[in-house]
């Protein structure tokens, strides 16, 4: 009885699995998907903008340093106008150091 039950189950299982195994799957053809050229060009353009932004970050620090130096020149001249030439020479020196960094 047990052997008959196994044989029956195996026959039923074979009849259920066999048609599925022999059938061709709907997505049997595989193709390589490539990115469109427009997407590649936009990624290249975005990379250029990101690189340009990273390159100009250092300019912001230089601009802030120059602004601080000339702001201090105006403040020092307002406090003591007789030191105009000495303050201006210090200002030029500060400008050069700020640009060098």
PDB file of C-alpha atoms in Angstrom:
ATOM      1  CA  UNK A   1       0.000   0.000   0.000  1.00  0.00           C
ATOM      2  CA  UNK A   2       2.806   2.391   0.844  1.00  0.00           C
ATOM      3  CA  UNK A   3       4.616   1.555  -2.407  1.00  0.00           C
ATOM      4  CA  UNK A   4       1.453   2.144  -4.381  1.00  0.00           C
ATOM      5  CA  UNK A   5       1.038   5.528  -2.709  1.00  0.00           C
ATOM      6  CA  UNK A   6       4.643   6.537  -3.585  1.00  0.00           C
ATOM      7  CA  UNK A   7       4.263   5.408  -7.168  1.00  0.00           C
ATOM      8  CA  UNK A   8       1.048   7.333  -7.495  1.00  0.00           C
ATOM      9  CA  UNK A   9       2.591  10.486  -6.060  1.00  0.00           C
ATOM     10  CA  UNK A  10       5.657  10.163  -8.279  1.00  0.00           C
ATOM     11  CA  UNK A  11       3.484   9.752 -11.347  1.00  0.00           C
ATOM     12  CA  UNK A  12       1.359  12.732 -10.426  1.00  0.00           C
ATOM     13  CA  UNK A  13       4.410  14.828  -9.614  1.00  0.00           C
ATOM     14  CA  UNK A  14       6.111  13.836 -12.881  1.00  0.00           C
ATOM     15  CA  UNK A  15       3.054  14.798 -14.879  1.00  0.00           C
ATOM     16  CA  UNK A  16       2.905  18.169 -13.120  1.00  0.00           C
ATOM     17  CA  UNK A  17       6.614  19.007 -13.381  1.00  0.00           C
ATOM     18  CA  UNK A  18       7.314  17.666 -16.845  1.00  0.00           C
ATOM     19  CA  UNK A  19       5.173  20.143 -18.808  1.00  0.00           C
ATOM     20  CA  UNK A  20       6.733  23.040 -16.911  1.00  0.00           C
ATOM     21  CA  UNK A  21      10.243  21.835 -17.606  1.00  0.00           C
ATOM     22  CA  UNK A  22       9.615  21.303 -21.296  1.00  0.00           C
ATOM     23  CA  UNK A  23       7.833  24.627 -21.846  1.00  0.00           C
ATOM     24  CA  UNK A  24       9.894  27.507 -23.168  1.00  0.00           C
ATOM     25  CA  UNK A  25      10.062  30.368 -20.701  1.00  0.00           C
ATOM     26  CA  UNK A  26       8.610  33.675 -21.826  1.00  0.00           C
ATOM     27  CA  UNK A  27      11.864  35.568 -21.214  1.00  0.00           C
ATOM     28  CA  UNK A  28      14.338  33.117 -22.685  1.00  0.00           C
ATOM     29  CA  UNK A  29      16.094  35.707 -24.860  1.00  0.00           C
ATOM     30  CA  UNK A  30      18.581  37.780 -22.893  1.00  0.00           C
ATOM     31  CA  UNK A  31      19.965  40.976 -24.256  1.00  0.00           C
ATOM     32  CA  UNK A  32      22.595  43.294 -22.901  1.00  0.00           C
ATOM     33  CA  UNK A  33      21.062  46.526 -21.760  1.00  0.00           C
ATOM     34  CA  UNK A  34      23.211  49.552 -22.303  1.00  0.00           C
ATOM     35  CA  UNK A  35      22.617  53.046 -21.098  1.00  0.00           C
ATOM     36  CA  UNK A  36      21.334  55.529 -23.642  1.00  0.00           C
ATOM     37  CA  UNK A  37      23.788  58.028 -25.070  1.00  0.00           C
ATOM     38  CA  UNK A  38      21.783  60.922 -23.626  1.00  0.00           C
ATOM     39  CA  UNK A  39      22.209  59.505 -20.134  1.00  0.00           C
ATOM     40  CA  UNK A  40      25.972  59.101 -20.661  1.00  0.00           C
ATOM     41  CA  UNK A  41      26.296  62.703 -21.866  1.00  0.00           C
ATOM     42  CA  UNK A  42      24.304  64.055 -18.932  1.00  0.00           C
ATOM     43  CA  UNK A  43      26.455  62.089 -16.479  1.00  0.00           C
ATOM     44  CA  UNK A  44      29.569  63.487 -18.120  1.00  0.00           C
ATOM     45  CA  UNK A  45      28.200  67.016 -17.899  1.00  0.00           C
ATOM     46  CA  UNK A  46      27.273  66.517 -14.232  1.00  0.00           C
ATOM     47  CA  UNK A  47      30.774  65.214 -13.501  1.00  0.00           C
ATOM     48  CA  UNK A  48      32.282  68.314 -15.088  1.00  0.00           C
ATOM     49  CA  UNK A  49      30.126  70.596 -12.944  1.00  0.00           C
ATOM     50  CA  UNK A  50      31.012  68.712  -9.771  1.00  0.00           C
ATOM     51  CA  UNK A  51      34.720  68.919 -10.631  1.00  0.00           C
ATOM     52  CA  UNK A  52      34.479  72.645 -11.341  1.00  0.00           C
ATOM     53  CA  UNK A  53      32.721  73.187  -8.023  1.00  0.00           C
ATOM     54  CA  UNK A  54      35.402  71.270  -6.147  1.00  0.00           C
ATOM     55  CA  UNK A  55      38.121  73.282  -7.882  1.00  0.00           C
ATOM     56  CA  UNK A  56      36.587  76.648  -6.944  1.00  0.00           C
ATOM     57  CA  UNK A  57      36.169  75.916  -3.230  1.00  0.00           C
ATOM     58  CA  UNK A  58      39.678  77.250  -2.575  1.00  0.00           C
ATOM     59  CA  UNK A  59      38.796  80.569  -4.203  1.00  0.00           C
ATOM     60  CA  UNK A  60      36.175  81.199  -1.532  1.00  0.00           C
ATOM     61  CA  UNK A  61      38.797  81.026   1.205  1.00  0.00           C
ATOM     62  CA  UNK A  62      41.057  83.411  -0.643  1.00  0.00           C
ATOM     63  CA  UNK A  63      38.203  85.852  -1.187  1.00  0.00           C
ATOM     64  CA  UNK A  64      37.296  85.767   2.493  1.00  0.00           C
ATOM     65  CA  UNK A  65      40.924  86.443   3.452  1.00  0.00           C
ATOM     66  CA  UNK A  66      41.215  89.405   1.087  1.00  0.00           C
ATOM     67  CA  UNK A  67      37.944  90.827   2.381  1.00  0.00           C
ATOM     68  CA  UNK A  68      39.168  90.544   5.958  1.00  0.00           C
ATOM     69  CA  UNK A  69      42.475  92.236   5.138  1.00  0.00           C
ATOM     70  CA  UNK A  70      40.902  95.207   3.363  1.00  0.00           C
ATOM     71  CA  UNK A  71      38.183  95.478   6.022  1.00  0.00           C
ATOM     72  CA  UNK A  72      40.915  95.748   8.633  1.00  0.00           C
ATOM     73  CA  UNK A  73      42.637  98.411   6.500  1.00  0.00           C
ATOM     74  CA  UNK A  74      39.500 100.542   6.475  1.00  0.00           C
ATOM     75  CA  UNK A  75      39.012 100.068  10.201  1.00  0.00           C
ATOM     76  CA  UNK A  76      42.653 100.911  10.990  1.00  0.00           C
ATOM     77  CA  UNK A  77      42.563 103.978   8.747  1.00  0.00           C
ATOM     78  CA  UNK A  78      39.394 105.153  10.483  1.00  0.00           C
ATOM     79  CA  UNK A  79      41.050 104.842  13.877  1.00  0.00           C
ATOM     80  CA  UNK A  80      44.337 106.510  12.977  1.00  0.00           C
ATOM     81  CA  UNK A  81      44.559 108.289   9.593  1.00  0.00           C
ATOM     82  CA  UNK A  82      48.195 109.289  10.126  1.00  0.00           C
ATOM     83  CA  UNK A  83      49.315 105.645   9.654  1.00  0.00           C
ATOM     84  CA  UNK A  84      47.876 105.444   6.122  1.00  0.00           C
ATOM     85  CA  UNK A  85      51.091 104.418   4.318  1.00  0.00           C
ATOM     86  CA  UNK A  86      52.148 101.884   6.933  1.00  0.00           C
ATOM     87  CA  UNK A  87      48.665 100.318   7.073  1.00  0.00           C
ATOM     88  CA  UNK A  88      48.519 100.125   3.282  1.00  0.00           C
ATOM     89  CA  UNK A  89      51.869  98.324   3.125  1.00  0.00           C
ATOM     90  CA  UNK A  90      50.603  95.830   5.735  1.00  0.00           C
ATOM     91  CA  UNK A  91      47.427  95.450   3.705  1.00  0.00           C
ATOM     92  CA  UNK A  92      49.358  94.590   0.528  1.00  0.00           C
ATOM     93  CA  UNK A  93      51.474  92.116   2.504  1.00  0.00           C
ATOM     94  CA  UNK A  94      48.291  90.507   3.886  1.00  0.00           C
ATOM     95  CA  UNK A  95      46.835  90.369   0.381  1.00  0.00           C
ATOM     96  CA  UNK A  96      49.890  88.556  -0.919  1.00  0.00           C
ATOM     97  CA  UNK A  97      49.857  86.043   1.953  1.00  0.00           C
ATOM     98  CA  UNK A  98      46.156  85.457   1.473  1.00  0.00           C
ATOM     99  CA  UNK A  99      46.605  84.787  -2.249  1.00  0.00           C
ATOM    100  CA  UNK A 100      49.617  82.550  -1.650  1.00  0.00           C
ATOM    101  CA  UNK A 101      47.688  80.265   0.669  1.00  0.00           C
TER     102      UNK A 101
END
